[in-house]
Amino acid sequence: MKLFFDRVALIGVGLIGGSLARGLKKHGLCNTICGYGRSTQELDKAVELGVIDSYGSSVKETVLGADLIIVAVPMSAFETVFSEISGGVTEQTLITDVGSAKASVIDAAKKAFGHLPEGLVPGHPIAGTEKSGVEASFDSLFDNRRVILTPTENSAESAVDQVKQMWQKVGAEVVLMTPDHHDQVLAATSHLPHVLAFSLVETLGKMHESSEIFRYAAGGFKDFTRIASSDPTMWRDICLNNKTAILSVLKKFERHLKTLELAIEAQDEKAINDIFVRAKMARDENVID
Ligand code: NAP
């Protein structure tokens, strides 16, 4: 089956949506892309950059006649966007998204459509940078990166197949998961590290002598806190939309941190060393830089 979309509707033309649009164009996967966002200035920029060909004045107008709809807006906007999409599509229209938490996207779709359409295949690319907006987008963002698809109980097999192929053609490796499993895995591997980075920088920032502390910030601090430069609104939304899984892993982390704190307090050389050795082994064996 040749994968080609005549008209793609892209709701949210920022870092992720813009990068996917660039990828679709680079690999010749579509005829035209019509975008939608709230700022016409940003949309004009997106047309100038060749990321989209045109833009609509509403979500409803943008999705009319589209054979693929991509939702790439902040998590807080999903329900409104799905509601506006629902009036202009058929049961089979292919709809996918890039939201960072999946159970809440599926809940938003259920509320907006009244059921889960056959053409809806939720997804999440595990790729990004700490920048946002269309100017930060680039066509190789998804090269060799993983994309997790979380089909619903109603997603048609052919729809899942098409969305899978689309991501593969723009360079990604696709894996399938249930929405809940996705949310637990991402809470541990992405959401918790961001929460910790924001919290650490906030803690240090509040310390009396913070300006001096930041002046002496070296490699370790910079490596650990780079992600605290990410978009605060996006991460606020992720915390609100993946609350249960984030709290569960955060509580586990707090217990482990307490164990380390007690070991340091007790000057327990062996306990401290064991924790650090196990952590180093786990990272060296499992994480590729
Ligand atoms: P972004 O660069 O800020 O882009 C978001 C886009 O959505 C902007 O163009 C914004 O334009 C538009 N938008 C905001 N509110 C809207 C609304 N109510 N209706 C229509 N358009 C709206 O953000 P991003 O990093 O691409 O993130 C987009 C989605 O991808 C989020 O759901 C995020 O969770 C997910 N994600 C992000 C990353 C990452 O690392 N950045 C990775 C994976 C997944 P206007 O402000 O002009 O409306």
Short mmCIF file of C-alpha atoms and ligand atoms in Angstrom, two decimals:
data_model
loop_
_atom_site.label_atom_id
_atom_site.label_comp_id
_atom_site.label_asym_id
_atom_site.label_seq_id
_atom_site.Cartn_x
_atom_site.Cartn_y
_atom_site.Cartn_z
CA MET A 1 0.00 0.00 0.00
CA LYS A 2 1.41 3.39 -1.01
CA LEU A 3 1.13 5.91 1.82
CA PHE A 4 0.08 9.35 0.56
CA PHE A 5 -2.24 11.96 2.05
CA ASP A 6 -3.89 14.51 -0.21
CA ARG A 7 -4.75 17.05 2.49
CA VAL A 8 -3.26 17.04 5.97
CA ALA A 9 -4.80 19.22 8.70
CA LEU A 10 -2.28 20.18 11.36
CA ILE A 11 -3.82 21.61 14.53
CA GLY A 12 -0.93 23.16 16.47
CA VAL A 13 2.02 24.22 14.30
CA GLY A 14 4.78 24.29 16.92
CA LEU A 15 7.94 22.29 17.59
CA ILE A 16 6.38 18.83 17.29
CA GLY A 17 3.61 19.56 14.76
CA GLY A 18 5.98 21.65 12.64
CA SER A 19 8.67 18.96 12.69
CA LEU A 20 6.17 16.29 11.64
CA ALA A 21 4.88 18.53 8.84
CA ARG A 22 8.44 19.09 7.63
CA GLY A 23 9.05 15.32 7.76
CA LEU A 24 5.88 14.57 5.77
CA LYS A 25 6.95 17.05 3.09
CA LYS A 26 10.57 15.92 2.98
CA HIS A 27 9.52 12.32 2.42
CA GLY A 28 6.83 13.20 -0.15
CA LEU A 29 3.99 11.81 1.97
CA CYS A 30 1.39 14.49 1.30
CA ASN A 31 0.06 16.95 -1.23
CA THR A 32 -0.84 19.93 0.99
CA ILE A 33 -0.80 20.78 4.69
CA CYS A 34 -3.30 23.22 6.16
CA GLY A 35 -2.44 24.43 9.66
CA TYR A 36 -4.31 25.97 12.55
CA GLY A 37 -3.14 27.90 15.61
CA ARG A 38 -4.30 30.95 17.54
CA SER A 39 -1.62 33.38 16.38
CA THR A 40 -1.81 34.39 12.70
CA GLN A 41 1.70 35.83 13.05
CA GLU A 42 3.04 32.35 13.91
CA LEU A 43 0.99 30.79 11.09
CA ASP A 44 2.33 33.34 8.57
CA LYS A 45 5.83 32.40 9.74
CA ALA A 46 4.99 28.70 9.27
CA VAL A 47 3.85 29.38 5.67
CA GLU A 48 6.99 31.46 5.01
CA LEU A 49 9.17 28.63 6.33
CA GLY A 50 7.33 26.17 4.04
CA VAL A 51 6.14 24.09 7.00
CA ILE A 52 2.47 24.47 6.00
CA ASP A 53 0.92 25.57 2.69
CA SER A 54 -2.04 27.48 4.13
CA TYR A 55 -4.00 27.92 7.32
CA GLY A 56 -7.63 27.97 8.36
CA SER A 57 -9.47 30.50 10.49
CA SER A 58 -10.95 27.80 12.75
CA VAL A 59 -10.30 24.15 13.59
CA LYS A 60 -13.55 23.21 11.86
CA GLU A 61 -12.56 24.94 8.62
CA THR A 62 -9.02 23.51 8.75
CA VAL A 63 -10.12 19.87 9.01
CA LEU A 64 -12.72 20.05 6.22
CA GLY A 65 -11.81 17.56 3.50
CA ALA A 66 -8.64 16.38 5.29
CA ASP A 67 -7.65 12.74 4.94
CA LEU A 68 -5.27 13.01 7.91
CA ILE A 69 -5.70 15.21 11.00
CA ILE A 70 -2.75 15.68 13.37
CA VAL A 71 -3.41 17.28 16.76
CA ALA A 72 -0.21 18.82 18.18
CA VAL A 73 -1.52 21.36 20.69
CA PRO A 74 -0.77 21.64 24.44
CA MET A 75 -2.52 18.97 26.54
CA SER A 76 -4.95 21.52 28.03
CA ALA A 77 -6.42 22.29 24.58
CA PHE A 78 -7.26 18.72 23.49
CA GLU A 79 -10.91 18.54 24.54
CA THR A 80 -11.81 21.85 22.86
CA VAL A 81 -9.91 20.92 19.70
CA PHE A 82 -11.51 17.44 19.52
CA SER A 83 -14.97 19.04 19.99
CA GLU A 84 -14.34 21.36 17.06
CA ILE A 85 -13.00 18.49 14.93
CA SER A 86 -15.99 16.26 15.74
CA GLY A 87 -18.41 18.30 13.60
CA GLY A 88 -16.33 18.03 10.42
CA VAL A 89 -15.20 14.41 10.11
CA THR A 90 -16.50 10.93 9.44
CA GLU A 91 -16.06 7.87 11.66
CA GLN A 92 -13.16 6.72 9.48
CA THR A 93 -11.26 10.01 9.09
CA LEU A 94 -7.70 9.35 10.23
CA ILE A 95 -6.93 11.37 13.38
CA THR A 96 -3.76 11.14 15.42
CA ASP A 97 -2.03 13.27 18.04
CA VAL A 98 1.32 13.78 19.73
CA GLY A 99 0.23 14.47 23.33
CA SER A 100 2.65 13.48 26.10
CA ALA A 101 0.04 11.65 28.23
CA LYS A 102 -2.38 9.21 26.61
CA ALA A 103 -5.23 8.21 28.97
CA SER A 104 -6.29 11.86 29.26
CA VAL A 105 -6.24 12.32 25.46
CA ILE A 106 -8.53 9.32 25.11
CA ASP A 107 -10.85 10.68 27.83
CA ALA A 108 -10.94 14.05 26.03
CA ALA A 109 -11.83 12.30 22.74
CA LYS A 110 -14.61 10.28 24.41
CA LYS A 111 -16.12 13.47 25.84
CA ALA A 112 -15.83 15.44 22.60
CA PHE A 113 -16.96 12.75 20.10
CA GLY A 114 -19.36 10.97 22.47
CA HIS A 115 -17.46 7.73 21.62
CA LEU A 116 -14.04 6.73 20.27
CA PRO A 117 -14.00 7.00 16.45
CA GLU A 118 -12.53 4.15 14.38
CA GLY A 119 -10.09 6.53 12.72
CA LEU A 120 -8.55 7.80 15.99
CA VAL A 121 -5.07 6.45 16.73
CA PRO A 122 -3.43 8.31 19.65
CA GLY A 123 0.37 8.59 19.59
CA HIS A 124 3.38 10.12 21.33
CA PRO A 125 6.79 10.74 19.74
CA ILE A 126 9.58 10.34 22.28
CA ALA A 127 11.48 13.22 20.75
CA GLY A 128 11.73 16.90 21.41
CA THR A 129 13.97 19.69 22.56
CA GLU A 130 13.63 22.28 25.31
CA LYS A 131 12.59 24.82 22.63
CA SER A 132 9.09 25.49 21.34
CA GLY A 133 7.34 27.13 18.38
CA VAL A 134 7.50 26.54 14.64
CA GLU A 135 10.91 28.16 14.24
CA ALA A 136 12.40 25.46 16.47
CA SER A 137 10.98 22.66 14.25
CA PHE A 138 13.20 20.55 11.98
CA ASP A 139 12.56 17.67 9.62
CA SER A 140 14.93 15.14 11.22
CA LEU A 141 13.54 15.43 14.77
CA PHE A 142 12.09 11.92 14.61
CA ASP A 143 15.05 10.18 12.95
CA ASN A 144 15.75 6.97 14.89
CA ARG A 145 13.47 8.11 17.72
CA ARG A 146 10.68 6.01 19.21
CA VAL A 147 7.01 6.78 18.71
CA ILE A 148 4.50 5.06 20.99
CA LEU A 149 1.03 4.45 19.56
CA THR A 150 -1.77 3.68 22.01
CA PRO A 151 -4.69 2.49 19.85
CA THR A 152 -8.10 2.54 21.57
CA GLU A 153 -10.44 -0.45 21.68
CA ASN A 154 -12.21 1.10 18.65
CA SER A 155 -9.18 2.02 16.49
CA ALA A 156 -9.50 0.26 13.10
CA GLU A 157 -6.55 -1.97 12.22
CA SER A 158 -6.09 -0.13 8.91
CA ALA A 159 -5.95 3.22 10.73
CA VAL A 160 -3.29 1.95 13.16
CA ASP A 161 -1.34 0.62 10.20
CA GLN A 162 -1.44 3.96 8.35
CA VAL A 163 -0.33 6.00 11.37
CA LYS A 164 2.41 3.46 12.05
CA GLN A 165 3.67 3.69 8.48
CA MET A 166 3.56 7.49 8.54
CA TRP A 167 5.90 7.61 11.56
CA GLN A 168 8.19 4.96 10.11
CA LYS A 169 8.49 6.95 6.87
CA VAL A 170 9.60 10.07 8.77
CA GLY A 171 12.35 8.02 10.40
CA ALA A 172 10.86 6.76 13.67
CA GLU A 173 10.65 3.34 15.25
CA VAL A 174 7.07 2.58 16.28
CA VAL A 175 5.95 0.60 19.33
CA LEU A 176 2.41 -0.12 20.52
CA MET A 177 1.28 0.09 24.16
CA THR A 178 -1.88 0.47 26.19
CA PRO A 179 -2.54 4.08 27.26
CA ASP A 180 -2.11 3.26 30.97
CA HIS A 181 1.18 1.46 30.42
CA HIS A 182 2.40 4.40 28.31
CA ASP A 183 1.50 6.85 31.09
CA GLN A 184 3.33 4.81 33.74
CA VAL A 185 6.47 4.35 31.63
CA LEU A 186 6.61 8.02 30.64
CA ALA A 187 5.91 9.19 34.20
CA ALA A 188 9.08 7.37 35.26
CA THR A 189 11.37 8.11 32.33
CA SER A 190 10.36 11.63 31.33
CA HIS A 191 7.87 13.29 33.63
CA LEU A 192 9.68 12.53 36.93
CA PRO A 193 13.09 13.79 35.63
CA HIS A 194 11.45 17.04 34.49
CA VAL A 195 9.67 17.49 37.83
CA LEU A 196 12.97 16.89 39.67
CA ALA A 197 14.92 19.28 37.41
CA PHE A 198 12.35 22.08 37.84
CA SER A 199 12.23 21.45 41.59
CA LEU A 200 16.03 21.39 42.04
CA VAL A 201 16.53 24.67 40.17
CA GLU A 202 13.63 26.24 42.10
CA THR A 203 15.18 25.08 45.42
CA LEU A 204 18.60 26.49 44.55
CA GLY A 205 17.05 29.63 43.10
CA LYS A 206 15.37 30.32 46.42
CA MET A 207 18.50 29.88 48.49
CA HIS A 208 19.88 33.10 49.86
CA GLU A 209 23.20 32.81 48.11
CA SER A 210 21.65 31.56 44.83
CA SER A 211 23.41 33.97 42.48
CA GLU A 212 26.74 32.70 43.80
CA ILE A 213 25.59 29.06 43.53
CA PHE A 214 24.59 29.53 39.87
CA ARG A 215 27.90 31.26 39.13
CA TYR A 216 29.74 28.10 40.16
CA ALA A 217 27.34 25.73 38.38
CA ALA A 218 29.47 23.24 36.49
CA GLY A 219 28.93 20.35 34.06
CA GLY A 220 26.93 18.12 36.40
CA PHE A 221 24.46 20.83 37.30
CA LYS A 222 24.06 21.86 33.67
CA ASP A 223 23.54 18.25 32.50
CA PHE A 224 21.01 17.55 35.23
CA THR A 225 19.04 20.77 34.85
CA ARG A 226 19.03 21.40 31.07
CA ILE A 227 15.44 20.18 30.92
CA ALA A 228 14.36 22.79 33.50
CA SER A 229 14.56 25.23 30.56
CA SER A 230 11.60 23.44 28.93
CA ASP A 231 8.28 25.19 28.44
CA PRO A 232 6.67 25.57 31.92
CA THR A 233 3.12 25.60 30.52
CA MET A 234 3.64 22.35 28.64
CA TRP A 235 5.03 20.65 31.76
CA ARG A 236 2.28 22.05 33.98
CA ASP A 237 -0.22 20.48 31.57
CA ILE A 238 1.62 17.14 31.60
CA CYS A 239 1.56 17.05 35.43
CA LEU A 240 -2.16 17.80 35.43
CA ASN A 241 -2.85 15.17 32.76
CA ASN A 242 -0.76 12.32 34.18
CA LYS A 243 -1.31 12.98 37.87
CA THR A 244 -1.78 9.42 39.17
CA ALA A 245 1.24 7.89 37.43
CA ILE A 246 3.51 10.85 38.28
CA LEU A 247 2.51 10.82 41.95
CA SER A 248 3.06 7.08 42.18
CA VAL A 249 6.64 7.25 40.82
CA LEU A 250 7.37 10.46 42.76
CA LYS A 251 6.44 8.71 46.03
CA LYS A 252 8.71 5.78 45.14
CA PHE A 253 11.53 8.25 44.43
CA GLU A 254 10.95 10.05 47.76
CA ARG A 255 11.32 6.72 49.62
CA HIS A 256 14.61 5.96 47.82
CA LEU A 257 15.92 9.46 48.46
CA LYS A 258 15.09 9.07 52.16
CA THR A 259 17.10 5.83 52.26
CA LEU A 260 20.08 7.66 50.78
CA GLU A 261 19.62 10.57 53.19
CA LEU A 262 19.63 8.19 56.18
CA ALA A 263 22.72 6.40 54.86
CA ILE A 264 24.58 9.72 54.55
CA GLU A 265 23.42 10.80 58.00
CA ALA A 266 24.64 7.49 59.49
CA GLN A 267 27.93 7.75 57.55
CA ASP A 268 27.08 4.29 56.23
CA GLU A 269 29.86 3.89 53.63
CA LYS A 270 28.59 0.55 52.36
CA ALA A 271 24.97 1.61 51.93
CA ILE A 272 25.96 4.80 50.07
CA ASN A 273 28.42 2.91 47.88
CA ASP A 274 25.92 0.13 47.09
CA ILE A 275 23.31 2.66 45.94
CA PHE A 276 25.79 4.52 43.71
CA VAL A 277 27.26 1.29 42.25
CA ARG A 278 23.80 -0.11 41.42
CA ALA A 279 22.75 3.20 39.84
CA LYS A 280 25.95 3.47 37.77
CA MET A 281 25.56 -0.13 36.54
CA ALA A 282 21.90 0.42 35.62
CA ARG A 283 22.73 3.58 33.67
CA ASP A 284 25.83 2.21 31.93
CA GLU A 285 23.99 -0.95 30.86
CA ASN A 286 20.74 0.64 29.73
CA VAL A 287 21.19 4.21 28.57
CA ILE A 288 22.87 5.13 25.29
CA ASP A 289 24.12 8.75 25.14
P1 NAP B 1 4.69 24.22 20.93
O1 NAP B 1 5.96 24.30 20.17
O2 NAP B 1 4.38 25.28 21.94
O3 NAP B 1 3.49 24.14 19.89
C1 NAP B 1 2.15 24.11 20.28
C2 NAP B 1 1.33 24.73 19.17
O4 NAP B 1 -0.06 24.65 19.51
C3 NAP B 1 1.64 26.21 18.96
O5 NAP B 1 1.87 26.41 17.60
C4 NAP B 1 0.39 26.94 19.46
O6 NAP B 1 0.16 28.09 18.65
C5 NAP B 1 -0.71 25.90 19.25
N1 NAP B 1 -1.80 26.04 20.21
C6 NAP B 1 -1.74 26.31 21.53
N2 NAP B 1 -2.97 26.32 22.07
C7 NAP B 1 -3.83 26.08 21.06
C8 NAP B 1 -5.23 25.98 20.97
N3 NAP B 1 -6.01 26.17 22.04
N4 NAP B 1 -5.77 25.71 19.76
C9 NAP B 1 -5.00 25.54 18.67
N5 NAP B 1 -3.65 25.63 18.69
C10 NAP B 1 -3.08 25.90 19.87
O7 NAP B 1 4.57 22.84 21.72
P2 NAP B 1 5.15 21.40 21.31
O8 NAP B 1 6.41 21.19 22.05
O9 NAP B 1 5.12 21.25 19.84
O10 NAP B 1 4.06 20.47 22.02
C11 NAP B 1 2.85 20.13 21.38
C12 NAP B 1 2.34 18.82 21.95
O11 NAP B 1 3.35 17.83 21.78
C13 NAP B 1 2.01 18.87 23.44
O12 NAP B 1 0.80 18.19 23.68
C14 NAP B 1 3.16 18.12 24.08
O13 NAP B 1 2.74 17.46 25.26
C15 NAP B 1 3.57 17.16 22.99
N6 NAP B 1 4.97 16.72 22.99
C16 NAP B 1 5.96 17.64 23.20
C17 NAP B 1 7.29 17.21 23.20
C18 NAP B 1 8.42 18.18 23.43
O14 NAP B 1 9.51 17.77 23.84
N7 NAP B 1 8.23 19.46 23.18
C19 NAP B 1 7.59 15.87 22.93
C20 NAP B 1 6.55 14.98 22.67
C21 NAP B 1 5.25 15.41 22.70
P3 NAP B 1 -0.67 29.32 19.22
O15 NAP B 1 -0.11 29.63 20.58
O16 NAP B 1 -0.45 30.38 18.20
O17 NAP B 1 -2.07 28.86 19.26
#
